[in-house]
PDB file of C-alpha atoms in Angstrom:
ATOM      1  CA  MET A 679      58.775  25.899 -14.258  1.00  0.00           C
ATOM      2  CA  LYS A 680      57.053  25.654 -11.251  1.00  0.00           C
ATOM      3  CA  LYS A 681      53.792  27.401 -12.687  1.00  0.00           C
ATOM      4  CA  LEU A 682      54.106  25.148 -15.595  1.00  0.00           C
ATOM      5  CA  LEU A 683      54.273  22.212 -13.495  1.00  0.00           C
ATOM      6  CA  SER A 684      51.038  23.393 -11.562  1.00  0.00           C
ATOM      7  CA  LEU A 685      49.102  24.277 -14.567  1.00  0.00           C
ATOM      8  CA  ALA A 686      49.709  20.395 -16.064  1.00  0.00           C
ATOM      9  CA  LEU A 687      48.773  19.094 -13.114  1.00  0.00           C
ATOM     10  CA  ALA A 688      45.177  20.776 -12.483  1.00  0.00           C
ATOM     11  CA  LEU A 689      45.006  19.855 -16.419  1.00  0.00           C
ATOM     12  CA  MET A 690      45.484  16.129 -15.669  1.00  0.00           C
ATOM     13  CA  MET A 691      43.169  16.263 -12.589  1.00  0.00           C
ATOM     14  CA  ALA A 692      40.540  18.104 -14.600  1.00  0.00           C
ATOM     15  CA  LEU A 693      40.883  15.468 -16.874  1.00  0.00           C
ATOM     16  CA  SER A 694      40.473  12.939 -15.129  1.00  0.00           C
ATOM     17  CA  LEU A 695      37.551  13.862 -13.248  1.00  0.00           C
ATOM     18  CA  ALA A 696      35.813  14.291 -16.248  1.00  0.00           C
ATOM     19  CA  ALA A 697      36.511  10.922 -17.717  1.00  0.00           C
ATOM     20  CA  CYS A 698      35.219   9.375 -14.364  1.00  0.00           C
ATOM     21  CA  GLY A 699      31.761  11.671 -14.355  1.00  0.00           C
ATOM     22  CA  GLY A 700      33.062  13.599 -11.121  1.00  0.00           C
ATOM     23  CA  ASP A 701      30.593  16.472 -11.092  1.00  0.00           C
ATOM     24  CA  SER A 702      28.321  14.159  -9.354  1.00  0.00           C
ATOM     25  CA  GLY A 703      26.251  17.058  -7.879  1.00  0.00           C
ATOM     26  CA  SER A 704      24.695  17.541 -11.454  1.00  0.00           C
ATOM     27  CA  GLY A 705      23.628  13.966 -12.635  1.00  0.00           C
ATOM     28  CA  GLY A 706      22.992  12.151  -8.874  1.00  0.00           C
ATOM     29  CA  SER A 707      25.786   9.878 -10.001  1.00  0.00           C
ATOM     30  CA  SER A 708      29.033   9.321  -7.700  1.00  0.00           C
ATOM     31  CA  GLY A 709      32.132   8.344  -9.275  1.00  0.00           C
ATOM     32  CA  ASP A 710      32.556   4.170  -8.992  1.00  0.00           C
ATOM     33  CA  GLY A 711      28.943   4.516 -10.790  1.00  0.00           C
ATOM     34  CA  SER A 712      26.513   4.036  -7.827  1.00  0.00           C
ATOM     35  CA  PHE A 713      23.840   6.838  -7.350  1.00  0.00           C
ATOM     36  CA  SER A 714      23.902   9.021  -4.903  1.00  0.00           C
ATOM     37  CA  PHE A 715      21.033  11.195  -3.769  1.00  0.00           C
ATOM     38  CA  ASN A 716      21.749  15.102  -3.481  1.00  0.00           C
ATOM     39  CA  ARG A 717      18.541  17.195  -3.814  1.00  0.00           C
ATOM     40  CA  LYS A 718      15.091  16.464  -2.473  1.00  0.00           C
ATOM     41  CA  ILE A 719      13.239  13.759  -3.482  1.00  0.00           C
ATOM     42  CA  GLU A 720       9.579  13.411  -3.960  1.00  0.00           C
ATOM     43  CA  ILE A 721       7.429  10.454  -3.391  1.00  0.00           C
ATOM     44  CA  VAL A 722       3.645  10.530  -4.815  1.00  0.00           C
ATOM     45  CA  CYS A 723       0.779   9.222  -2.476  1.00  0.00           C
ATOM     46  CA  PRO A 724      -2.625   8.951  -4.889  1.00  0.00           C
ATOM     47  CA  TRP A 725      -4.561   9.354  -2.061  1.00  0.00           C
ATOM     48  CA  GLY A 726      -5.728  12.680   0.283  1.00  0.00           C
ATOM     49  CA  ALA A 727      -4.004  13.339   3.060  1.00  0.00           C
ATOM     50  CA  GLY A 728      -4.895  11.544   6.882  1.00  0.00           C
ATOM     51  CA  GLY A 729      -5.773   8.173   5.199  1.00  0.00           C
ATOM     52  CA  GLY A 730      -3.544   4.739   5.733  1.00  0.00           C
ATOM     53  CA  ALA A 731      -1.722   5.248   2.479  1.00  0.00           C
ATOM     54  CA  ASP A 732      -1.019   8.946   3.509  1.00  0.00           C
ATOM     55  CA  THR A 733       0.324   8.390   6.825  1.00  0.00           C
ATOM     56  CA  THR A 734       2.191   4.826   5.915  1.00  0.00           C
ATOM     57  CA  VAL A 735       3.847   7.029   3.234  1.00  0.00           C
ATOM     58  CA  ARG A 736       4.804   9.793   5.499  1.00  0.00           C
ATOM     59  CA  GLN A 737       6.392   7.871   8.434  1.00  0.00           C
ATOM     60  CA  PHE A 738       8.313   6.103   5.973  1.00  0.00           C
ATOM     61  CA  ALA A 739       9.558   9.612   4.962  1.00  0.00           C
ATOM     62  CA  THR A 740      10.660  10.492   8.245  1.00  0.00           C
ATOM     63  CA  GLN A 741      12.759   7.832   8.354  1.00  0.00           C
ATOM     64  CA  LEU A 742      14.219   7.523   4.747  1.00  0.00           C
ATOM     65  CA  GLU A 743      15.346  11.599   5.276  1.00  0.00           C
ATOM     66  CA  LYS A 744      17.339  10.261   8.427  1.00  0.00           C
ATOM     67  CA  VAL A 745      19.037   7.328   6.389  1.00  0.00           C
ATOM     68  CA  LEU A 746      19.896   9.351   3.117  1.00  0.00           C
ATOM     69  CA  GLY A 747      20.215  13.084   4.524  1.00  0.00           C
ATOM     70  CA  GLN A 748      18.335  14.332   1.964  1.00  0.00           C
ATOM     71  CA  SER A 749      14.440  16.144   2.847  1.00  0.00           C
ATOM     72  CA  VAL A 750      11.692  14.195   1.294  1.00  0.00           C
ATOM     73  CA  VAL A 751       8.619  15.283   0.548  1.00  0.00           C
ATOM     74  CA  VAL A 752       5.355  13.473   0.019  1.00  0.00           C
ATOM     75  CA  ASN A 753       2.699  14.836  -2.704  1.00  0.00           C
ATOM     76  CA  ASN A 754      -0.526  13.866  -2.321  1.00  0.00           C
ATOM     77  CA  VAL A 755      -2.154  13.317  -6.081  1.00  0.00           C
ATOM     78  CA  THR A 756      -5.667  12.278  -5.658  1.00  0.00           C
ATOM     79  CA  GLY A 757      -8.484  11.051  -7.661  1.00  0.00           C
ATOM     80  CA  ALA A 758      -9.659   8.582  -9.668  1.00  0.00           C
ATOM     81  CA  GLY A 759      -9.275   5.437  -6.889  1.00  0.00           C
ATOM     82  CA  GLY A 760      -5.815   6.511  -6.985  1.00  0.00           C
ATOM     83  CA  VAL A 761      -5.088   6.220 -10.932  1.00  0.00           C
ATOM     84  CA  SER A 762      -4.729   9.768 -11.209  1.00  0.00           C
ATOM     85  CA  GLY A 763      -1.397   9.422  -8.865  1.00  0.00           C
ATOM     86  CA  VAL A 764      -0.245   6.949 -10.881  1.00  0.00           C
ATOM     87  CA  GLN A 765      -0.998   8.842 -13.921  1.00  0.00           C
ATOM     88  CA  TYR A 766       0.874  11.989 -12.581  1.00  0.00           C
ATOM     89  CA  ALA A 767       4.194   9.599 -11.471  1.00  0.00           C
ATOM     90  CA  VAL A 768       4.788   8.599 -14.520  1.00  0.00           C
ATOM     91  CA  GLN A 769       4.995  11.774 -16.339  1.00  0.00           C
ATOM     92  CA  GLN A 770       7.887  12.825 -14.130  1.00  0.00           C
ATOM     93  CA  PRO A 771      11.422  12.194 -14.930  1.00  0.00           C
ATOM     94  CA  ALA A 772      12.637   8.784 -14.660  1.00  0.00           C
ATOM     95  CA  ASP A 773      15.803  10.630 -12.806  1.00  0.00           C
ATOM     96  CA  GLY A 774      15.576   8.983  -9.191  1.00  0.00           C
ATOM     97  CA  TYR A 775      14.353  11.564  -7.850  1.00  0.00           C
ATOM     98  CA  THR A 776      10.232  10.931  -7.762  1.00  0.00           C
ATOM     99  CA  TRP A 777       8.887   7.866  -6.609  1.00  0.00           C
ATOM    100  CA  LEU A 778       5.240   6.557  -6.296  1.00  0.00           C
ATOM    101  CA  MET A 779       3.489   5.352  -2.971  1.00  0.00           C
ATOM    102  CA  CYS A 780       0.568   2.576  -4.329  1.00  0.00           C
ATOM    103  CA  THR A 781      -1.654  -0.275  -3.603  1.00  0.00           C
ATOM    104  CA  PRO A 782      -3.367  -3.075  -5.742  1.00  0.00           C
ATOM    105  CA  SER A 783      -6.656  -0.372  -5.824  1.00  0.00           C
ATOM    106  CA  PRO A 784      -5.733   1.449  -9.074  1.00  0.00           C
ATOM    107  CA  MET A 785      -4.586  -1.728 -10.536  1.00  0.00           C
ATOM    108  CA  LEU A 786      -7.955  -3.283  -9.810  1.00  0.00           C
ATOM    109  CA  ALA A 787      -9.244  -0.053 -10.819  1.00  0.00           C
ATOM    110  CA  GLN A 788      -7.806  -0.619 -14.303  1.00  0.00           C
ATOM    111  CA  ILE A 789      -9.177  -4.492 -14.387  1.00  0.00           C
ATOM    112  CA  SER A 790     -12.805  -4.099 -13.465  1.00  0.00           C
ATOM    113  CA  GLY A 791     -12.826  -1.343 -16.396  1.00  0.00           C
ATOM    114  CA  ALA A 792     -12.995   1.665 -14.185  1.00  0.00           C
ATOM    115  CA  THR A 793      -9.614   3.122 -16.430  1.00  0.00           C
ATOM    116  CA  ASP A 794      -8.091   2.365 -19.278  1.00  0.00           C
ATOM    117  CA  PHE A 795      -4.869   3.695 -17.881  1.00  0.00           C
ATOM    118  CA  ASP A 796      -2.594   1.214 -17.920  1.00  0.00           C
ATOM    119  CA  VAL A 797      -1.733   0.949 -14.592  1.00  0.00           C
ATOM    120  CA  TYR A 798       0.085  -2.224 -14.484  1.00  0.00           C
ATOM    121  CA  GLY A 799       1.739  -2.047 -17.353  1.00  0.00           C
ATOM    122  CA  SER A 800       2.957   1.783 -16.857  1.00  0.00           C
ATOM    123  CA  ILE A 801       4.734   1.141 -12.959  1.00  0.00           C
ATOM    124  CA  LYS A 802       7.709  -1.316 -11.434  1.00  0.00           C
ATOM    125  CA  PRO A 803       7.400  -2.788  -8.236  1.00  0.00           C
ATOM    126  CA  VAL A 804      10.410  -1.482  -6.159  1.00  0.00           C
ATOM    127  CA  CYS A 805       9.879  -2.129  -2.546  1.00  0.00           C
ATOM    128  CA  ASN A 806       6.743  -2.686   0.173  1.00  0.00           C
ATOM    129  CA  MET A 807       6.462  -1.215   3.219  1.00  0.00           C
ATOM    130  CA  VAL A 808       3.774  -2.864   5.059  1.00  0.00           C
ATOM    131  CA  TRP A 809       0.974  -5.264   4.635  1.00  0.00           C
ATOM    132  CA  ASP A 810      -2.425  -4.351   6.555  1.00  0.00           C
ATOM    133  CA  CYS A 811      -5.319  -6.512   6.478  1.00  0.00           C
ATOM    134  CA  ASN A 812      -9.311  -6.156   6.313  1.00  0.00           C
ATOM    135  CA  ILE A 813     -12.337  -7.303   8.388  1.00  0.00           C
ATOM    136  CA  PHE A 814     -15.500  -7.629   8.617  1.00  0.00           C
ATOM    137  CA  VAL A 815     -16.990  -6.095  10.910  1.00  0.00           C
ATOM    138  CA  THR A 816     -21.323  -5.580  11.572  1.00  0.00           C
ATOM    139  CA  GLY A 817     -23.291  -3.509  14.543  1.00  0.00           C
ATOM    140  CA  LYS A 818     -23.649  -5.137  18.164  1.00  0.00           C
ATOM    141  CA  ASP A 819     -27.320  -5.855  17.642  1.00  0.00           C
ATOM    142  CA  ALA A 820     -26.532  -7.645  14.383  1.00  0.00           C
ATOM    143  CA  PRO A 821     -28.529 -11.353  14.547  1.00  0.00           C
ATOM    144  CA  TYR A 822     -24.755 -12.878  13.382  1.00  0.00           C
ATOM    145  CA  ASN A 823     -21.776 -13.528  15.096  1.00  0.00           C
ATOM    146  CA  ASN A 824     -19.448 -15.298  12.559  1.00  0.00           C
ATOM    147  CA  TYR A 825     -19.180 -16.549   9.035  1.00  0.00           C
ATOM    148  CA  LYS A 826     -21.475 -19.099   9.136  1.00  0.00           C
ATOM    149  CA  GLU A 827     -24.338 -17.426  11.283  1.00  0.00           C
ATOM    150  CA  LEU A 828     -24.009 -14.504   8.513  1.00  0.00           C
ATOM    151  CA  MET A 829     -24.239 -16.894   5.651  1.00  0.00           C
ATOM    152  CA  ASP A 830     -27.351 -19.000   7.233  1.00  0.00           C
ATOM    153  CA  TYR A 831     -28.877 -15.305   8.021  1.00  0.00           C
ATOM    154  CA  VAL A 832     -28.285 -14.416   4.132  1.00  0.00           C
ATOM    155  CA  SER A 833     -29.506 -18.040   3.029  1.00  0.00           C
ATOM    156  CA  ALA A 834     -33.202 -17.143   5.188  1.00  0.00           C
ATOM    157  CA  ASN A 835     -33.258 -13.722   4.246  1.00  0.00           C
ATOM    158  CA  PRO A 836     -31.680 -13.078   0.457  1.00  0.00           C
ATOM    159  CA  GLY A 837     -31.037  -9.387  -0.393  1.00  0.00           C
ATOM    160  CA  SER A 838     -31.144  -8.669   3.346  1.00  0.00           C
ATOM    161  CA  VAL A 839     -27.621  -7.674   3.879  1.00  0.00           C
ATOM    162  CA  GLN A 840     -25.273  -5.271   2.380  1.00  0.00           C
ATOM    163  CA  CYS A 841     -21.741  -4.638   2.911  1.00  0.00           C
ATOM    164  CA  GLY A 842     -20.165  -1.270   3.094  1.00  0.00           C
ATOM    165  CA  VAL A 843     -16.901  -0.530   1.454  1.00  0.00           C
ATOM    166  CA  MET A 844     -14.746   2.551   0.597  1.00  0.00           C
ATOM    167  CA  SER A 845     -13.985   1.381  -3.050  1.00  0.00           C
ATOM    168  CA  LEU A 846     -15.923  -0.464  -4.863  1.00  0.00           C
ATOM    169  CA  THR A 847     -12.992  -1.417  -7.497  1.00  0.00           C
ATOM    170  CA  GLY A 848     -10.537  -1.687  -4.209  1.00  0.00           C
ATOM    171  CA  LEU A 849      -9.121  -4.701  -2.270  1.00  0.00           C
ATOM    172  CA  ASP A 850     -12.254  -4.180   0.237  1.00  0.00           C
ATOM    173  CA  GLY A 851     -14.695  -4.333  -2.452  1.00  0.00           C
ATOM    174  CA  ALA A 852     -12.611  -7.327  -3.562  1.00  0.00           C
ATOM    175  CA  CYS A 853     -13.130  -9.082  -0.785  1.00  0.00           C
ATOM    176  CA  VAL A 854     -16.572  -8.547  -0.630  1.00  0.00           C
ATOM    177  CA  VAL A 855     -17.051 -11.027  -3.901  1.00  0.00           C
ATOM    178  CA  ALA A 856     -14.413 -13.095  -2.931  1.00  0.00           C
ATOM    179  CA  ALA A 857     -16.175 -14.258   0.297  1.00  0.00           C
ATOM    180  CA  PHE A 858     -19.633 -13.831  -0.679  1.00  0.00           C
ATOM    181  CA  GLY A 859     -20.127 -13.963  -4.124  1.00  0.00           C
ATOM    182  CA  ASP A 860     -23.348 -12.950  -5.177  1.00  0.00           C
ATOM    183  CA  ALA A 861     -25.235 -12.899  -1.579  1.00  0.00           C
ATOM    184  CA  ILE A 862     -24.195 -10.017  -0.538  1.00  0.00           C
ATOM    185  CA  GLU A 863     -23.378  -6.819  -2.648  1.00  0.00           C
ATOM    186  CA  ALA A 864     -21.640  -4.487  -1.738  1.00  0.00           C
ATOM    187  CA  VAL A 865     -22.154  -0.655  -1.342  1.00  0.00           C
ATOM    188  CA  GLY A 866     -19.769   2.102  -1.933  1.00  0.00           C
ATOM    189  CA  TYR A 867     -19.313   4.772   0.609  1.00  0.00           C
ATOM    190  CA  SER A 868     -17.608   8.263  -0.100  1.00  0.00           C
ATOM    191  CA  GLU A 869     -16.615   8.805   3.949  1.00  0.00           C
ATOM    192  CA  GLY A 870     -15.309   6.009   6.321  1.00  0.00           C
ATOM    193  CA  SER A 871     -17.414   8.004   9.444  1.00  0.00           C
ATOM    194  CA  GLN A 872     -20.433   7.585   7.106  1.00  0.00           C
ATOM    195  CA  LEU A 873     -19.759   3.843   6.679  1.00  0.00           C
ATOM    196  CA  ASN A 874     -19.448   3.857  10.526  1.00  0.00           C
ATOM    197  CA  SER A 875     -22.129   5.203  11.715  1.00  0.00           C
ATOM    198  CA  ASP A 876     -24.336   3.370   9.353  1.00  0.00           C
ATOM    199  CA  ILE A 877     -22.827  -0.096  10.839  1.00  0.00           C
ATOM    200  CA  ILE A 878     -23.815   1.511  14.323  1.00  0.00           C
ATOM    201  CA  GLY A 879     -27.361   2.311  13.530  1.00  0.00           C
ATOM    202  CA  ASN A 880     -27.748  -1.110  11.691  1.00  0.00           C
ATOM    203  CA  HIS A 881     -28.353   0.717   8.462  1.00  0.00           C
ATOM    204  CA  VAL A 882     -26.012  -1.666   6.772  1.00  0.00           C
ATOM    205  CA  GLY A 883     -25.574  -5.330   7.543  1.00  0.00           C
ATOM    206  CA  LEU A 884     -22.221  -5.544   6.870  1.00  0.00           C
ATOM    207  CA  ALA A 885     -18.255  -3.668   6.311  1.00  0.00           C
ATOM    208  CA  CYS A 886     -15.315  -4.360   5.303  1.00  0.00           C
ATOM    209  CA  VAL A 887     -12.516  -2.179   6.826  1.00  0.00           C
ATOM    210  CA  GLY A 888      -9.263  -2.225   8.113  1.00  0.00           C
ATOM    211  CA  PRO A 889      -8.430  -2.741  11.965  1.00  0.00           C
ATOM    212  CA  ALA A 890      -6.766   0.339  12.965  1.00  0.00           C
ATOM    213  CA  GLU A 891     -10.150   2.169  11.237  1.00  0.00           C
ATOM    214  CA  VAL A 892     -12.519   0.507  13.917  1.00  0.00           C
ATOM    215  CA  ALA A 893     -10.326  -0.065  16.685  1.00  0.00           C
ATOM    216  CA  ALA A 894     -12.378   2.235  19.031  1.00  0.00           C
ATOM    217  CA  MET A 895     -15.740   1.158  18.055  1.00  0.00           C
ATOM    218  CA  ILE A 896     -14.787  -2.743  18.693  1.00  0.00           C
ATOM    219  CA  GLU A 897     -13.327  -2.121  21.671  1.00  0.00           C
ATOM    220  CA  SER A 898     -16.264   0.016  22.771  1.00  0.00           C
ATOM    221  CA  GLY A 899     -18.935  -3.131  21.512  1.00  0.00           C
ATOM    222  CA  ASP A 900     -20.621  -0.608  19.377  1.00  0.00           C
ATOM    223  CA  MET A 901     -19.436  -3.271  16.487  1.00  0.00           C
ATOM    224  CA  LYS A 902     -18.104  -6.815  16.440  1.00  0.00           C
ATOM    225  CA  VAL A 903     -15.841  -8.576  13.910  1.00  0.00           C
ATOM    226  CA  ILE A 904     -17.522 -11.349  11.904  1.00  0.00           C
ATOM    227  CA  MET A 905     -14.237 -12.432  10.341  1.00  0.00           C
ATOM    228  CA  SER A 906     -10.671 -11.452   9.406  1.00  0.00           C
ATOM    229  CA  CYS A 907      -9.464 -11.703   5.824  1.00  0.00           C
ATOM    230  CA  THR A 908      -6.315 -13.265   6.348  1.00  0.00           C
ATOM    231  CA  GLU A 909      -4.807 -16.587   6.249  1.00  0.00           C
ATOM    232  CA  GLU A 910      -4.321 -17.320  10.045  1.00  0.00           C
ATOM    233  CA  ARG A 911      -6.049 -15.607  13.274  1.00  0.00           C
ATOM    234  CA  MET A 912      -4.904 -12.165  14.362  1.00  0.00           C
ATOM    235  CA  SER A 913      -2.835 -11.260  17.177  1.00  0.00           C
ATOM    236  CA  LEU A 914      -4.215  -7.527  17.544  1.00  0.00           C
ATOM    237  CA  GLU A 915      -5.741  -6.816  20.729  1.00  0.00           C
ATOM    238  CA  GLY A 916      -9.422  -7.604  20.714  1.00  0.00           C
ATOM    239  CA  LEU A 917      -9.339  -9.938  17.504  1.00  0.00           C
ATOM    240  CA  ALA A 918      -7.423 -12.810  18.619  1.00  0.00           C
ATOM    241  CA  ASP A 919     -10.462 -15.007  19.197  1.00  0.00           C
ATOM    242  CA  VAL A 920     -12.017 -13.694  16.257  1.00  0.00           C
ATOM    243  CA  GLU A 921     -12.121 -16.252  13.304  1.00  0.00           C
ATOM    244  CA  CYS A 922     -10.176 -15.711  10.076  1.00  0.00           C
ATOM    245  CA  ALA A 923     -10.792 -16.551   6.375  1.00  0.00           C
ATOM    246  CA  GLY A 924      -8.565 -19.296   5.964  1.00  0.00           C
ATOM    247  CA  GLU A 925     -10.121 -21.592   8.885  1.00  0.00           C
ATOM    248  CA  ASN A 926     -13.490 -20.994   6.581  1.00  0.00           C
ATOM    249  CA  ASN A 927     -11.871 -21.923   3.884  1.00  0.00           C
ATOM    250  CA  VAL A 928     -12.849 -18.607   2.628  1.00  0.00           C
ATOM    251  CA  GLU A 929      -9.828 -17.191  -0.535  1.00  0.00           C
ATOM    252  CA  CYS A 930     -10.622 -13.759   0.383  1.00  0.00           C
ATOM    253  CA  PHE A 931      -6.920 -12.333   1.694  1.00  0.00           C
ATOM    254  CA  TYR A 932      -6.594  -9.117  -0.241  1.00  0.00           C
ATOM    255  CA  GLY A 933      -5.346  -6.256   2.093  1.00  0.00           C
ATOM    256  CA  PRO A 934      -3.832  -3.198   1.107  1.00  0.00           C
ATOM    257  CA  TYR A 935      -0.084  -3.244   0.667  1.00  0.00           C
ATOM    258  CA  ARG A 936       1.845  -0.246   0.427  1.00  0.00           C
ATOM    259  CA  GLY A 937       4.863  -0.038  -1.246  1.00  0.00           C
ATOM    260  CA  ILE A 938       6.736   2.163  -3.582  1.00  0.00           C
ATOM    261  CA  PHE A 939       7.074   1.896  -7.016  1.00  0.00           C
ATOM    262  CA  CYS A 940       8.347   3.724 -10.410  1.00  0.00           C
ATOM    263  CA  LYS A 941       8.780   4.183 -13.557  1.00  0.00           C
ATOM    264  CA  ASN A 942       9.632   1.424 -15.879  1.00  0.00           C
ATOM    265  CA  ASP A 943      12.540   3.593 -17.297  1.00  0.00           C
ATOM    266  CA  MET A 944      13.758   3.993 -14.274  1.00  0.00           C
ATOM    267  CA  PRO A 945      18.015   3.745 -13.996  1.00  0.00           C
ATOM    268  CA  GLN A 946      18.988   0.491 -12.258  1.00  0.00           C
ATOM    269  CA  GLU A 947      21.412   1.935 -10.096  1.00  0.00           C
ATOM    270  CA  ALA A 948      18.891   4.661  -8.836  1.00  0.00           C
ATOM    271  CA  ILE A 949      16.825   1.288  -7.946  1.00  0.00           C
ATOM    272  CA  ASP A 950      19.205  -0.151  -6.460  1.00  0.00           C
ATOM    273  CA  ALA A 951      20.297   2.976  -3.756  1.00  0.00           C
ATOM    274  CA  PHE A 952      16.506   3.869  -3.051  1.00  0.00           C
ATOM    275  CA  VAL A 953      16.122   0.350  -1.829  1.00  0.00           C
ATOM    276  CA  ALA A 954      19.034   0.130   0.503  1.00  0.00           C
ATOM    277  CA  ALA A 955      17.798   3.377   2.357  1.00  0.00           C
ATOM    278  CA  ALA A 956      14.433   2.063   2.043  1.00  0.00           C
ATOM    279  CA  GLU A 957      15.168  -1.281   3.733  1.00  0.00           C
ATOM    280  CA  GLN A 958      17.248   0.496   6.638  1.00  0.00           C
ATOM    281  CA  ALA A 959      14.201   2.860   6.967  1.00  0.00           C
ATOM    282  CA  VAL A 960      11.543   0.093   6.951  1.00  0.00           C
ATOM    283  CA  ALA A 961      13.907  -1.315   9.372  1.00  0.00           C
ATOM    284  CA  SER A 962      14.380   1.176  11.984  1.00  0.00           C
ATOM    285  CA  ALA A 963      12.935   1.150  15.491  1.00  0.00           C
ATOM    286  CA  GLU A 964      10.815   4.074  15.176  1.00  0.00           C
ATOM    287  CA  PHE A 965       9.020   2.744  11.676  1.00  0.00           C
ATOM    288  CA  GLN A 966       8.658  -0.510  13.261  1.00  0.00           C
ATOM    289  CA  ASP A 967       6.906   0.660  16.522  1.00  0.00           C
ATOM    290  CA  TRP A 968       4.759   3.080  14.651  1.00  0.00           C
ATOM    291  CA  ALA A 969       3.339  -0.251  12.126  1.00  0.00           C
ATOM    292  CA  LYS A 970       2.848  -2.302  15.275  1.00  0.00           C
ATOM    293  CA  THR A 971       0.374   0.893  16.800  1.00  0.00           C
ATOM    294  CA  GLN A 972      -1.291   0.504  13.828  1.00  0.00           C
ATOM    295  CA  GLY A 973      -2.251  -3.458  13.884  1.00  0.00           C
ATOM    296  CA  LEU A 974       0.434  -3.228  10.645  1.00  0.00           C
ATOM    297  CA  ASP A 975       2.668  -5.867  12.371  1.00  0.00           C
ATOM    298  CA  GLN A 976       0.337  -9.124  11.471  1.00  0.00           C
ATOM    299  CA  ARG A 977       1.917  -9.586   8.192  1.00  0.00           C
ATOM    300  CA  THR A 978       5.730  -9.539   6.836  1.00  0.00           C
ATOM    301  CA  GLY A 979       5.945  -6.166   5.010  1.00  0.00           C
ATOM    302  CA  TRP A 980       9.426  -5.571   4.019  1.00  0.00           C
ATOM    303  CA  MET A 981       9.687  -7.152  -0.065  1.00  0.00           C
ATOM    304  CA  ASP A 982      12.727  -6.906  -2.036  1.00  0.00           C
ATOM    305  CA  PRO A 983      11.933  -5.582  -5.800  1.00  0.00           C
ATOM    306  CA  ALA A 984      11.833  -9.788  -6.773  1.00  0.00           C
ATOM    307  CA  THR A 985       9.211 -10.278  -4.087  1.00  0.00           C
ATOM    308  CA  TYR A 986       7.534  -7.698  -4.666  1.00  0.00           C
ATOM    309  CA  GLN A 987       7.187  -8.148  -8.272  1.00  0.00           C
ATOM    310  CA  ALA A 988       6.209 -11.573  -7.937  1.00  0.00           C
ATOM    311  CA  GLN A 989       3.303 -10.667  -5.790  1.00  0.00           C
ATOM    312  CA  TRP A 990       2.531  -7.526  -7.829  1.00  0.00           C
ATOM    313  CA  ASP A 991       2.252 -10.256 -11.082  1.00  0.00           C
ATOM    314  CA  ALA A 992       0.052 -12.929  -8.957  1.00  0.00           C
ATOM    315  CA  ASP A 993      -2.231 -10.138  -7.662  1.00  0.00           C
ATOM    316  CA  TYR A 994      -2.958  -8.904 -11.457  1.00  0.00           C
ATOM    317  CA  ALA A 995      -3.228 -12.784 -12.556  1.00  0.00           C
ATOM    318  CA  GLU A 996      -5.962 -13.275  -9.580  1.00  0.00           C
ATOM    319  CA  LEU A 997      -7.661  -9.955  -9.269  1.00  0.00           C
ATOM    320  CA  THR A 998      -7.884 -10.526 -13.363  1.00  0.00           C
ATOM    321  CA  GLU A 999      -9.851 -13.863 -12.944  1.00  0.00           C
ATOM    322  CA  LEU A1000     -12.285 -12.567 -10.835  1.00  0.00           C
ATOM    323  CA  PHE A1001     -12.966  -9.014 -11.970  1.00  0.00           C
ATOM    324  CA  GLY A1002     -11.856  -9.419 -15.424  1.00  0.00           C
TER     325      GLY A1002
END
């Protein structure tokens, strides 16, 4: 009798677990309908190792591992100005275990006609980690020290100044177009070290770069900053006295915000679980301290899904008007 009772109880428990979806290990869902991560997570980075995007996502991944208790790996899938990585990410299963780190640059490649892949329509913003800024720098011997002097020089010497950028279809290229129109042409570089060398040697008259990339050369006096592409002056050491685009009424505020995206058909419960963990990772003292050392504390970095979607949509409209 006891044996029959035990068998009956075991059968009832098995049926109950099946009805509740109790095998959470196979599908990543817990019994209460929420999503739980129970295996390795991949974040695709569309740019190479060592760059700003890569270092940001790796710092984030380290903190995310601590929150989730699961391994988080970064997969660098490079090519086509970031578009190759986006294409790879959207080809993966929408199961909560593959996410994409992205900036507006691949979207701008679509808008400018550099690719026919629908970046904007293929991915959905999840949350943003950091928001970087761009600055315009020149060599120490350049005959201009601020935006007005630069524009006066260009007006008197048409075509004499070009601006080096790492991507003609990226946000640095967008800053050049927004700030100078046809007065200064953007020229593309494949290596940041070559661009820096050309600036110091006065082989190119201007460059649009991130502050962290040229901090040492600004500190040494080999470069001087003409203007920051920000609404207000920056508080970074060596940049507090540099005028900003906002005070010159120049709307070139494009800076690479680096955030997480997913496929459009990603389950909402997986997105909610990822966002909850990501917010803790970004808010951690370790991540915030690192961001400060990189000059990434000049703008509020964290954006939740709704805020991030609104920013993404607004930039799509604005960049389409500028480049479309």
